[in-house]
Amino acid sequence: MTLLQQAVVFLAAATIVVPLSKRLGFGSVIGYLLAGVAVGPWGFGLVSDVDAILHFAEIGVVMLLFIIGLELHPARLRLLRRSVFGLGLTQVLVTGAALTGIAYLWLHSLGPAVLIGFGLSLSSTAFVLQMLAEKKDLRSPAGRAAFGTLLFQDLAVIPLIALIPFLGQGQAEGSSLLELGKSLAVLAAFIVGGHYLLRPLLRLAAATQIHEIFTAAALLLVLGSAVLMESLELSMGLGAFLAGVLVADSEYSYQLQSDIEPFKGLLLGLFFVAVGMSANLMLLQVEPLTIVGLTAGLIAVKALLLIPIGRLYGLTTRDSIKLGFILAQGGEFAFVLFTLGIGAGLLTPEVTEKLILAVTISMAVTPLLYLAAAKLARGAVISDPQREFDTVEDTDHDVIIAGFGRFGQIVARILVMKQIPFTALENSTQQVDFVRRFGNKIYYGDASHVDLLRSARVDRARVFVLAVNDIEESMKIARAVRQHFPKVAIYARARNRQHAYALMDLGVDGLIRDTFLSSISLARDVLEKLGVDPQTAAAAVELFRRHDEETLKRQHAIHHDEEALIQSAKDAAQQLRRLFEADVKAR
């Protein structure tokens, strides 16, 4: 089969299998693996030269490591330092050490055991982040902890790749130290040289103002650094990663990521296809107990170690259980490390086939593990009691603020400036504890509970500020306040027009849509930058504001009728255009 025919086979398999896998909830990585199984020697046998394809597809991993390097902004690392360098470091060290011990009992050789142990300690970044995004769980405590841990695991790949040549058997200690010294010298020279050469190269390519040339320069940067490192007998991925780090804070980082991303996505997908092709499914028939034992042991060890580690770093029992099961699978970088381990003589093909199949199966069952974690976490509520609502002091305030995030805090700061006392309610324990560190008076509690509202003396307040971010929670609170305390004026934050209509149905006294005023303020600044005089720009923005608010009130009466609402929007756009034209003629 020619190279072009193979490309057609890969593209057809990926196009058919990957969307089907995502629709079934397994994610794209499993789809690529299954596509590889289908076209490989253990499927329909359409492609047989697995090693050559796997070697070529490693370029996708090289590009992935380059993008990881690009994302390592110091500010981002500072923000996530506890979950990355605390939780993530502890997880890799503890899990890697435990799995290394088990691998040593299996193979009776330290070098391969270290590679296997720390290779299996890594989880699937692509798979887990995609799954958490689909489940809308990235912002949860377990989701944030998983993200920080995965980020550290991505960083840990680099020293693990660099360590592989020194784990090989038969090297004398002096020779290993000499090789390590040479490698460190090469890396130092690469970092110093790259610091002075890479940005001028990118600046020269950008100066041509030809997009294709800049894309070519981006590919040259990635592949050139990889080839240079390989020629010096170091890891290609290490070279690409360091190149990414060197230009991470440059003005070209976002453009580089944009240009490399399509190539990375395709080649990384090809890498997973090649791994799927290399998965020896006959092992499930020949040694089913071994494969099932490896897979179950991997999941059990990682989950059982991650749960107490999560508790150690402040997660609740419920979130620790979720974290343990979310990260219990093996990851895509295990494929990379084990493939490099064969080339370094650390692992035999037979051992590697078993490991790759176990990792693949562990990734495939991750959606099931997520469901199991959710059920176990619900059962853990008894052992992890919920924090009781705070007791609100017996003080009458004219203003009650429900929701003390960014929106509510701005309202509060203005009230403080005018020396107007208020009572703040917030249903996030983390936010309450954080705000209290700055000396602010705030109470933990769910403002949709009538008992809490009564203890906060809402019946004696003049204004209730509804600043909650979540739309459903906002509506629950608004209904409770309007039903039980009809005399208090409600001033609400609306996330969008539909939320505004729902609040208007309840008869709130005032509302403001998120980003509305900030957007029109920015539009005024843009007009002034384009040469419109400040008075004219302000008049145009004010005309738009009044028209949009009047349109919102008119459309509220028909917002349940979709056809009428669409026609009203068209009429409003024409009316606004006529108003602007009349304004121009008047000048």
Coordinates of C-alpha atoms in Angstrom, one line a residue:
M1 CA 0.0 0.0 0.0
T2 CA 1.4 3.4 -1.0
L3 CA 1.8 6.3 1.4
L4 CA -1.1 8.1 -0.2
Q5 CA -3.4 5.1 0.2
Q6 CA -2.4 4.7 3.8
A7 CA -3.2 8.4 4.4
V8 CA -6.7 7.8 2.9
V9 CA -7.2 4.7 5.2
F10 CA -6.2 6.7 8.3
L11 CA -8.3 9.7 7.5
A12 CA -11.4 7.5 6.7
A13 CA -11.0 5.5 9.9
A14 CA -10.6 8.6 12.0
T15 CA -13.5 10.4 10.3
I16 CA -15.8 7.5 10.9
V17 CA -14.7 6.1 14.3
V18 CA -13.8 9.3 16.3
P19 CA -17.2 11.1 16.0
L20 CA -18.9 7.8 16.9
S21 CA -16.7 7.4 19.9
K22 CA -17.4 11.0 21.1
R23 CA -21.2 10.5 20.6
L24 CA -21.0 7.4 22.8
G25 CA -19.2 9.4 25.5
F26 CA -15.8 7.8 25.2
G27 CA -14.0 10.8 23.8
S28 CA -11.7 11.4 20.8
V29 CA -8.6 9.6 22.2
I30 CA -10.4 6.3 22.5
G31 CA -11.8 6.9 19.1
Y32 CA -8.4 7.2 17.6
L33 CA -7.2 4.1 19.4
L34 CA -10.2 2.1 18.1
A35 CA -9.6 3.4 14.6
G36 CA -6.0 2.1 14.9
V37 CA -7.2 -1.3 16.1
A38 CA -9.7 -1.5 13.1
V39 CA -7.1 -0.8 10.4
G40 CA -4.1 -2.5 12.1
P41 CA -2.8 -6.1 12.1
W42 CA -5.4 -7.2 14.7
G43 CA -8.3 -5.7 12.8
F44 CA -8.9 -5.6 9.1
G45 CA -5.1 -5.7 8.4
L46 CA -5.2 -2.7 6.0
V47 CA -1.9 -1.3 7.3
S48 CA 1.0 -3.5 8.5
D49 CA 4.1 -1.3 8.9
V50 CA 3.2 -0.1 12.4
D51 CA 6.7 0.8 13.6
A52 CA 7.4 3.2 10.7
I53 CA 4.0 5.0 11.2
L54 CA 4.6 5.2 15.0
H55 CA 8.0 6.7 14.5
F56 CA 6.6 9.4 12.1
A57 CA 3.6 10.0 14.4
E58 CA 5.8 10.9 17.3
I59 CA 6.1 14.3 15.7
G60 CA 2.6 14.9 17.1
V61 CA 3.9 14.3 20.6
V62 CA 6.8 16.7 19.9
M63 CA 4.3 19.4 18.9
L64 CA 2.2 18.7 22.0
L65 CA 5.2 19.2 24.2
F66 CA 6.0 22.5 22.4
I67 CA 2.5 23.8 23.1
I68 CA 2.8 22.7 26.7
G69 CA 6.0 24.8 26.9
L70 CA 4.2 27.7 25.3
E71 CA 1.5 27.6 28.0
L72 CA 3.9 27.8 30.9
H73 CA 3.4 31.5 31.7
P74 CA 4.8 32.4 35.2
A75 CA 1.5 34.1 36.2
R76 CA -0.4 30.9 35.4
L77 CA 1.9 28.7 37.4
R78 CA 1.7 31.1 40.4
L79 CA -2.1 30.9 40.4
L80 CA -2.1 27.1 40.3
R81 CA 1.1 26.6 42.4
R82 CA -0.7 24.6 45.2
S83 CA -2.5 22.1 43.0
V84 CA 0.4 21.9 40.5
F85 CA 3.5 21.8 42.7
G86 CA 1.8 20.5 45.8
L87 CA -0.9 18.0 44.9
G88 CA 0.6 17.2 41.4
L89 CA 4.1 16.7 42.7
T90 CA 2.9 14.5 45.6
Q91 CA 0.8 12.4 43.3
V92 CA 3.5 11.7 40.8
L93 CA 6.1 10.9 43.5
V94 CA 3.9 8.7 45.7
T95 CA 2.1 6.9 42.8
G96 CA 5.3 6.5 40.8
A97 CA 7.1 5.1 43.8
A98 CA 4.4 2.6 44.6
L99 CA 4.0 1.4 41.0
T100 CA 7.8 1.2 40.6
G101 CA 7.9 -1.2 43.6
I102 CA 5.2 -3.4 42.0
A103 CA 7.0 -3.3 38.7
Y104 CA 10.3 -4.3 40.3
L105 CA 8.6 -7.4 41.9
W106 CA 7.4 -8.3 38.4
L107 CA 10.6 -7.7 36.3
H108 CA 13.3 -7.7 39.0
S109 CA 15.2 -4.9 37.3
L110 CA 15.3 -1.3 38.7
G111 CA 15.7 0.7 35.4
P112 CA 12.6 -0.8 33.7
A113 CA 10.7 -0.7 36.9
V114 CA 11.3 3.1 37.3
L115 CA 10.2 3.7 33.7
I116 CA 7.1 1.6 34.1
G117 CA 6.2 3.0 37.6
F118 CA 6.4 6.7 36.7
G119 CA 5.1 6.1 33.2
L120 CA 1.9 4.6 34.7
S121 CA 1.7 7.3 37.3
L122 CA 0.7 9.8 34.5
S123 CA -3.0 10.2 33.5
S124 CA -4.6 11.1 30.2
T125 CA -4.5 14.9 30.0
A126 CA -6.4 15.0 26.7
F127 CA -9.0 12.4 27.8
V128 CA -9.7 13.8 31.3
L129 CA -9.9 17.5 30.4
Q130 CA -12.2 16.7 27.5
M131 CA -14.4 14.6 29.7
L132 CA -14.5 17.2 32.5
A133 CA -15.4 19.9 30.0
E134 CA -18.2 17.8 28.5
K135 CA -19.6 17.1 32.0
K136 CA -19.2 20.8 33.0
D137 CA -17.0 19.7 35.9
L138 CA -13.8 21.7 35.3
R139 CA -14.8 24.4 37.8
S140 CA -15.6 22.0 40.6
P141 CA -13.0 21.5 43.4
A142 CA -12.2 18.0 42.0
G143 CA -12.0 19.4 38.5
R144 CA -9.6 22.2 39.4
A145 CA -7.4 19.7 41.4
A146 CA -7.4 17.3 38.4
F147 CA -6.3 20.2 36.1
G148 CA -3.4 21.2 38.3
T149 CA -2.3 17.6 38.8
L150 CA -2.4 17.0 35.0
L151 CA -0.4 20.1 34.4
F152 CA 2.3 18.9 36.7
Q153 CA 2.2 15.5 35.0
D154 CA 2.8 17.2 31.7
L155 CA 5.8 18.9 33.2
A156 CA 7.1 15.6 34.7
V157 CA 7.2 14.0 31.2
I158 CA 10.2 16.1 30.3
P159 CA 12.6 14.9 33.0
L160 CA 11.3 11.4 32.5
I161 CA 12.1 11.5 28.8
A162 CA 15.5 12.9 29.6
L163 CA 16.1 10.2 32.2
I164 CA 15.5 7.2 29.9
P165 CA 19.0 7.0 28.4
F166 CA 20.4 6.9 32.0
L167 CA 18.1 4.1 33.1
G168 CA 19.6 1.6 30.6
Q169 CA 21.4 -1.5 31.9
G170 CA 25.1 -2.1 31.5
Q171 CA 26.4 1.4 31.8
A172 CA 29.2 2.1 34.2
E173 CA 28.6 4.7 36.9
G174 CA 31.3 7.0 35.6
S175 CA 30.1 6.7 32.1
S176 CA 26.5 7.6 33.2
L177 CA 27.8 10.7 35.1
L178 CA 29.8 11.8 32.1
E179 CA 26.9 11.4 29.8
L180 CA 24.7 13.3 32.2
G181 CA 27.3 16.2 32.3
K182 CA 27.4 16.3 28.6
S183 CA 23.6 16.4 28.4
L184 CA 23.3 19.2 30.9
A185 CA 26.0 21.2 29.0
V186 CA 24.0 20.7 25.7
L187 CA 20.8 21.8 27.4
A188 CA 22.5 24.9 28.9
A189 CA 23.9 25.8 25.4
F190 CA 20.5 25.3 23.8
I191 CA 18.7 27.5 26.3
V192 CA 21.3 30.3 26.1
G193 CA 21.5 30.2 22.3
G194 CA 17.7 29.9 21.9
H195 CA 17.2 32.9 24.1
Y196 CA 19.2 35.1 21.7
L197 CA 18.3 33.5 18.4
L198 CA 14.6 32.4 18.5
R199 CA 13.0 35.8 18.8
P200 CA 15.0 37.4 16.1
L201 CA 14.1 34.5 13.8
L202 CA 10.4 35.0 14.6
R203 CA 10.6 38.7 14.3
L204 CA 12.2 38.3 10.8
A205 CA 9.4 36.0 9.7
A206 CA 6.7 38.2 11.1
A207 CA 8.2 41.3 9.3
T208 CA 7.4 39.7 5.9
Q209 CA 3.7 39.9 6.7
I210 CA 3.2 36.6 4.8
H211 CA 1.3 34.2 7.0
E212 CA 2.7 31.1 5.2
I213 CA 6.3 32.2 6.0
F214 CA 5.4 32.6 9.7
T215 CA 3.8 29.2 9.8
A216 CA 7.0 27.8 8.1
A217 CA 9.1 29.5 10.8
A218 CA 6.9 28.0 13.5
L219 CA 7.4 24.5 12.1
L220 CA 11.1 25.1 11.7
L221 CA 11.3 26.2 15.3
V222 CA 9.6 23.0 16.5
L223 CA 11.1 20.5 14.2
G224 CA 14.5 22.1 14.1
S225 CA 14.8 22.1 17.9
A226 CA 13.6 18.4 17.9
V227 CA 16.1 17.3 15.3
L228 CA 18.9 19.2 16.9
M229 CA 18.3 17.4 20.2
E230 CA 18.0 14.0 18.5
S231 CA 21.3 14.5 16.7
L232 CA 22.9 15.1 20.1
E233 CA 21.3 11.9 21.4
L234 CA 18.7 13.6 23.5
S235 CA 14.9 13.6 23.4
M236 CA 13.2 15.3 20.5
G237 CA 10.3 16.2 22.8
L238 CA 12.7 17.8 25.3
G239 CA 14.0 20.1 22.6
A240 CA 10.5 21.1 21.5
F241 CA 9.4 21.7 25.1
L242 CA 12.4 24.0 25.8
A243 CA 11.8 25.9 22.6
G244 CA 8.2 26.5 23.7
V245 CA 9.3 27.7 27.1
L246 CA 11.8 30.1 25.6
V247 CA 9.2 31.9 23.6
A248 CA 6.2 31.5 26.0
D249 CA 6.3 35.1 27.1
S250 CA 7.0 36.6 23.7
E251 CA 4.6 38.5 21.6
Y252 CA 4.4 35.6 19.2
S253 CA 3.3 32.9 21.6
Y254 CA -0.4 33.0 20.7
Q255 CA 0.3 33.1 17.0
L256 CA 2.7 30.2 17.3
Q257 CA 0.1 28.1 19.2
S258 CA -2.5 28.9 16.6
D259 CA -0.2 27.9 13.7
I260 CA 1.0 24.7 15.3
E261 CA -2.3 23.5 16.7
P262 CA -3.8 22.0 13.5
F263 CA -0.6 20.0 12.7
K264 CA -0.4 18.9 16.4
G265 CA -4.0 17.7 16.4
L266 CA -3.6 15.7 13.2
L267 CA -0.3 14.1 14.0
L268 CA -1.2 13.4 17.6
G269 CA -4.3 11.7 16.4
L270 CA -2.1 9.7 14.0
F271 CA 0.1 8.8 17.0
F272 CA -3.0 7.4 18.9
V273 CA -4.0 5.5 15.7
A274 CA -0.6 4.0 15.5
V275 CA -0.7 3.0 19.2
G276 CA -4.1 1.4 18.6
M277 CA -2.6 -0.5 15.7
S278 CA 0.2 -1.8 17.9
A279 CA -2.2 -3.0 20.6
N280 CA -2.0 -6.7 20.6
L281 CA -5.5 -7.8 21.2
M282 CA -4.5 -11.5 21.0
L283 CA -3.1 -11.0 24.5
L284 CA -6.7 -10.8 25.8
Q285 CA -7.2 -14.3 24.5
V286 CA -3.8 -15.7 25.4
E287 CA -3.2 -14.0 28.8
P288 CA -6.6 -12.5 29.8
L289 CA -5.9 -12.7 33.6
T290 CA -2.6 -10.9 33.1
I291 CA -4.1 -8.0 31.1
V292 CA -7.2 -7.7 33.4
G293 CA -4.9 -7.9 36.5
L294 CA -2.6 -5.2 35.1
T295 CA -5.6 -2.9 34.3
A296 CA -7.4 -3.4 37.5
G297 CA -4.2 -3.1 39.6
L298 CA -3.3 0.2 37.8
I299 CA -6.8 1.7 38.5
A300 CA -6.9 0.4 42.1
V301 CA -3.5 1.6 43.1
K302 CA -3.9 5.1 41.6
A303 CA -7.4 5.6 43.0
L304 CA -6.5 4.4 46.5
L305 CA -3.5 6.6 46.7
L306 CA -5.1 9.7 45.1
I307 CA -8.0 9.8 47.6
P308 CA -5.8 10.3 50.7
I309 CA -3.6 12.7 48.8
G310 CA -6.6 14.8 47.9
R311 CA -7.7 14.9 51.5
L312 CA -4.1 15.9 52.5
Y313 CA -4.4 18.9 50.2
G314 CA -7.8 20.1 51.6
L315 CA -10.3 18.4 49.4
T316 CA -13.4 17.0 50.9
T317 CA -13.9 13.2 51.0
R318 CA -16.4 13.5 48.2
D319 CA -14.1 15.5 45.9
S320 CA -11.1 13.3 46.8
I321 CA -13.1 10.2 45.6
K322 CA -13.9 12.0 42.4
L323 CA -10.3 13.0 41.9
G324 CA -9.1 9.5 42.6
F325 CA -11.3 7.9 40.0
I326 CA -11.0 10.7 37.4
L327 CA -7.2 10.2 37.3
A328 CA -7.0 6.5 37.9
Q329 CA -6.4 5.6 34.2
G330 CA -3.1 5.5 32.4
G331 CA -2.2 8.3 30.0
E332 CA -1.1 9.0 26.5
F333 CA 2.4 9.9 27.6
A334 CA 2.8 6.3 28.9
F335 CA 2.7 5.3 25.2
V336 CA 5.5 7.7 24.4
L337 CA 7.7 6.7 27.4
F338 CA 7.3 2.9 26.8
T339 CA 8.0 3.3 23.0
L340 CA 11.2 5.2 23.9
G341 CA 11.9 2.5 26.5
I342 CA 12.0 -0.1 23.7
G343 CA 14.5 2.0 21.7
A344 CA 16.7 2.4 24.8
G345 CA 16.7 -1.3 25.5
L346 CA 14.8 -0.9 28.8
L347 CA 11.6 -2.7 27.8
T348 CA 11.0 -5.7 25.7
P349 CA 8.3 -5.6 23.0
E350 CA 6.4 -8.3 24.9
V351 CA 6.2 -6.3 28.1
T352 CA 5.4 -3.1 26.3
E353 CA 2.5 -4.7 24.4
K354 CA 0.9 -5.8 27.8
L355 CA 1.4 -2.3 29.3
I356 CA 0.0 -0.5 26.3
L357 CA -3.0 -2.7 26.2
A358 CA -3.6 -2.3 29.9
V359 CA -3.3 1.6 29.6
T360 CA -5.7 1.5 26.6
I361 CA -8.3 -0.5 28.5
S362 CA -8.0 1.8 31.6
M363 CA -8.6 4.8 29.4
A364 CA -11.6 3.2 27.7
V365 CA -13.3 2.5 31.1
T366 CA -12.7 6.1 32.4
P367 CA -16.3 7.2 31.7
L368 CA -17.6 4.3 33.7
L369 CA -15.1 5.2 36.5
Y370 CA -16.5 8.8 36.5
L371 CA -20.0 7.5 37.0
A372 CA -18.8 5.2 39.8
A373 CA -17.0 8.1 41.4
A374 CA -20.2 10.2 41.4
K375 CA -22.2 7.4 43.1
L376 CA -19.4 6.8 45.7
A377 CA -19.1 10.5 46.3
R378 CA -22.8 10.8 47.1
G379 CA -22.4 8.0 49.6
A380 CA -19.5 9.8 51.2
V381 CA -21.7 12.7 52.4
I382 CA -22.2 11.0 55.8
S383 CA -18.5 10.8 56.5
D384 CA -18.0 14.4 55.2
P385 CA -20.7 16.4 56.9
Q386 CA -21.8 19.6 55.2
R387 CA -20.9 22.9 56.9
E388 CA -23.8 24.5 58.7
F389 CA -25.0 27.9 57.6
D390 CA -23.7 30.8 59.6
T391 CA -25.9 32.6 62.2
V392 CA -26.6 36.1 61.0
E393 CA -26.1 38.7 63.6
D394 CA -29.3 40.4 64.9
T395 CA -28.7 43.6 63.0
D396 CA -31.1 45.5 60.6
H397 CA -29.4 46.7 57.4
D398 CA -31.0 48.6 54.6
V399 CA -29.2 46.4 52.0
I400 CA -28.9 42.7 51.6
I401 CA -26.4 41.3 49.0
A402 CA -26.9 37.7 47.8
G403 CA -23.8 36.5 46.0
F404 CA -20.4 38.0 46.9
G405 CA -18.4 37.3 43.8
R406 CA -16.9 40.0 41.5
F407 CA -20.3 41.6 40.8
G408 CA -21.5 41.7 44.4
Q409 CA -18.1 42.9 45.8
I410 CA -18.1 46.0 43.5
V411 CA -21.6 46.9 44.8
A412 CA -20.4 46.3 48.4
R413 CA -17.3 48.5 47.9
I414 CA -19.3 51.4 46.7
L415 CA -21.7 51.0 49.7
V416 CA -18.7 51.0 52.1
M417 CA -17.4 54.1 50.4
K418 CA -20.7 55.8 51.2
Q419 CA -20.8 54.3 54.7
I420 CA -24.0 52.4 54.0
P421 CA -24.1 49.1 56.1
F422 CA -25.1 45.8 54.4
T423 CA -25.5 42.1 55.0
A424 CA -23.7 39.8 52.5
L425 CA -24.8 36.2 51.9
E426 CA -22.7 33.7 49.9
N427 CA -23.3 29.9 49.4
S428 CA -19.6 29.0 48.5
T429 CA -17.6 28.1 51.6
Q430 CA -14.3 28.7 49.6
Q431 CA -15.5 32.2 48.6
V432 CA -16.6 33.0 52.2
D433 CA -13.3 31.9 53.7
F434 CA -11.3 33.8 51.0
V435 CA -13.3 37.1 51.5
R436 CA -13.0 36.9 55.3
R437 CA -9.2 36.8 55.0
F438 CA -9.4 40.5 54.0
G439 CA -11.5 41.5 57.0
N440 CA -14.9 41.6 55.2
K441 CA -18.1 40.7 57.0
I442 CA -19.9 37.9 55.1
Y443 CA -22.2 35.0 56.1
Y444 CA -22.2 31.5 54.6
G445 CA -25.7 30.3 53.6
D446 CA -28.1 29.6 50.7
A447 CA -30.1 32.7 50.1
S448 CA -33.0 30.7 48.6
H449 CA -33.7 29.3 52.1
V450 CA -36.5 31.4 53.7
D451 CA -35.2 30.7 57.2
L452 CA -31.8 32.3 56.4
L453 CA -33.6 35.3 54.7
R454 CA -35.6 35.8 57.9
S455 CA -32.5 35.6 60.1
A456 CA -30.9 38.2 57.8
R457 CA -33.9 40.5 58.4
V458 CA -34.8 40.8 54.8
D459 CA -38.3 41.9 55.9
R460 CA -36.7 45.1 57.3
A461 CA -34.4 45.8 54.4
R462 CA -35.1 48.3 51.7
V463 CA -33.1 46.8 48.9
F464 CA -32.2 43.2 48.0
V465 CA -29.2 43.0 45.6
L466 CA -29.3 39.7 43.7
A467 CA -25.7 39.3 42.4
V468 CA -25.6 35.5 42.0
N469 CA -23.8 34.1 39.0
D470 CA -25.8 30.9 38.5
I471 CA -29.1 31.5 36.6
E472 CA -31.1 28.7 38.2
E473 CA -29.9 29.7 41.7
S474 CA -30.6 33.4 41.0
M475 CA -34.2 32.5 40.0
K476 CA -34.8 30.4 43.1
I477 CA -33.6 33.3 45.3
A478 CA -35.7 35.8 43.4
R479 CA -38.9 33.7 43.7
A480 CA -38.3 33.2 47.5
V481 CA -37.7 36.9 48.1
R482 CA -40.6 38.0 46.0
Q483 CA -43.0 35.5 47.6
H484 CA -42.1 35.9 51.2
F485 CA -40.9 39.5 51.3
P486 CA -42.9 41.4 48.6
K487 CA -42.1 44.9 50.0
V488 CA -38.4 44.7 49.5
A489 CA -37.0 46.2 46.3
I490 CA -35.0 43.6 44.2
Y491 CA -32.2 44.8 42.1
A492 CA -30.8 41.9 40.1
R493 CA -27.9 40.9 37.9
A494 CA -29.1 39.2 34.7
R495 CA -26.7 36.9 32.8
N496 CA -28.4 37.3 29.4
R497 CA -31.7 38.5 27.9
Q498 CA -33.6 35.3 28.7
H499 CA -32.5 35.6 32.3
A500 CA -33.6 39.2 32.2
Y501 CA -37.1 38.2 30.9
A502 CA -37.5 35.7 33.7
L503 CA -36.6 38.2 36.3
M504 CA -38.9 40.8 34.8
D505 CA -41.7 38.2 35.0
L506 CA -41.2 38.3 38.8
G507 CA -41.5 42.0 38.8
V508 CA -38.0 42.9 40.0
D509 CA -37.4 46.6 40.5
G510 CA -34.2 46.9 38.5
L511 CA -31.8 44.8 36.6
I512 CA -28.6 45.1 34.7
R513 CA -27.3 42.6 32.2
D514 CA -23.8 41.2 32.5
T515 CA -21.2 43.1 30.3
F516 CA -23.9 45.4 28.9
L517 CA -22.6 48.7 30.4
S518 CA -19.0 47.6 30.1
S519 CA -19.5 46.7 26.4
I520 CA -21.1 50.1 25.4
S521 CA -18.4 51.9 27.4
L522 CA -15.7 50.1 25.4
A523 CA -17.6 50.9 22.2
R524 CA -17.4 54.6 23.1
D525 CA -13.7 54.3 23.6
V526 CA -13.3 52.6 20.2
L527 CA -15.3 55.4 18.5
E528 CA -13.0 58.0 20.0
K529 CA -9.9 56.1 19.0
L530 CA -11.3 56.1 15.4
G531 CA -11.5 59.9 15.4
V532 CA -15.1 60.5 16.5
D533 CA -15.2 63.4 18.9
P534 CA -16.1 62.5 22.5
Q535 CA -19.4 64.2 22.6
T536 CA -20.7 62.5 19.4
A537 CA -19.4 59.1 20.6
A538 CA -21.1 59.6 24.0
A539 CA -24.4 60.6 22.2
A540 CA -24.2 57.5 20.0
V541 CA -23.6 55.1 22.9
E542 CA -26.4 56.7 24.9
L543 CA -28.8 56.5 21.9
F544 CA -28.0 52.8 21.7
R545 CA -28.4 52.2 25.4
R546 CA -31.8 53.8 25.6
H547 CA -33.0 52.0 22.5
D548 CA -31.8 48.6 23.7
E549 CA -33.4 49.0 27.1
E550 CA -36.7 50.1 25.5
T551 CA -36.5 47.1 23.1
L552 CA -35.9 44.8 26.1
K553 CA -39.1 46.0 27.8
R554 CA -41.2 45.6 24.5
Q555 CA -39.8 42.2 23.8
H556 CA -40.5 41.0 27.4
A557 CA -44.2 41.0 26.6
I558 CA -43.7 38.5 23.6
H559 CA -40.6 36.6 24.6
H560 CA -42.6 33.3 24.8
D561 CA -43.6 33.7 21.2
E562 CA -40.4 32.9 19.1
E563 CA -41.7 34.1 15.8
A564 CA -42.9 37.4 17.2
L565 CA -39.6 37.8 19.1
I566 CA -37.6 37.3 15.9
Q567 CA -39.8 39.8 14.0
S568 CA -39.4 42.3 16.9
A569 CA -35.6 41.9 16.8
K570 CA -35.6 42.7 13.0
D571 CA -37.9 45.7 13.5
A572 CA -35.7 47.0 16.4
A573 CA -32.6 46.8 14.2
Q574 CA -34.3 48.8 11.5
Q575 CA -35.5 51.3 14.0
L576 CA -32.1 51.7 15.5
R577 CA -30.6 52.3 12.0
R578 CA -33.2 55.0 11.3
L579 CA -32.5 56.7 14.6
F580 CA -28.7 56.8 13.8
E581 CA -29.4 58.2 10.4
A582 CA -31.7 60.9 11.8
D583 CA -29.1 61.8 14.4
V584 CA -26.5 62.2 11.6
K585 CA -28.8 64.4 9.6
A586 CA -29.6 66.6 12.6
R587 CA -25.9 67.3 13.0

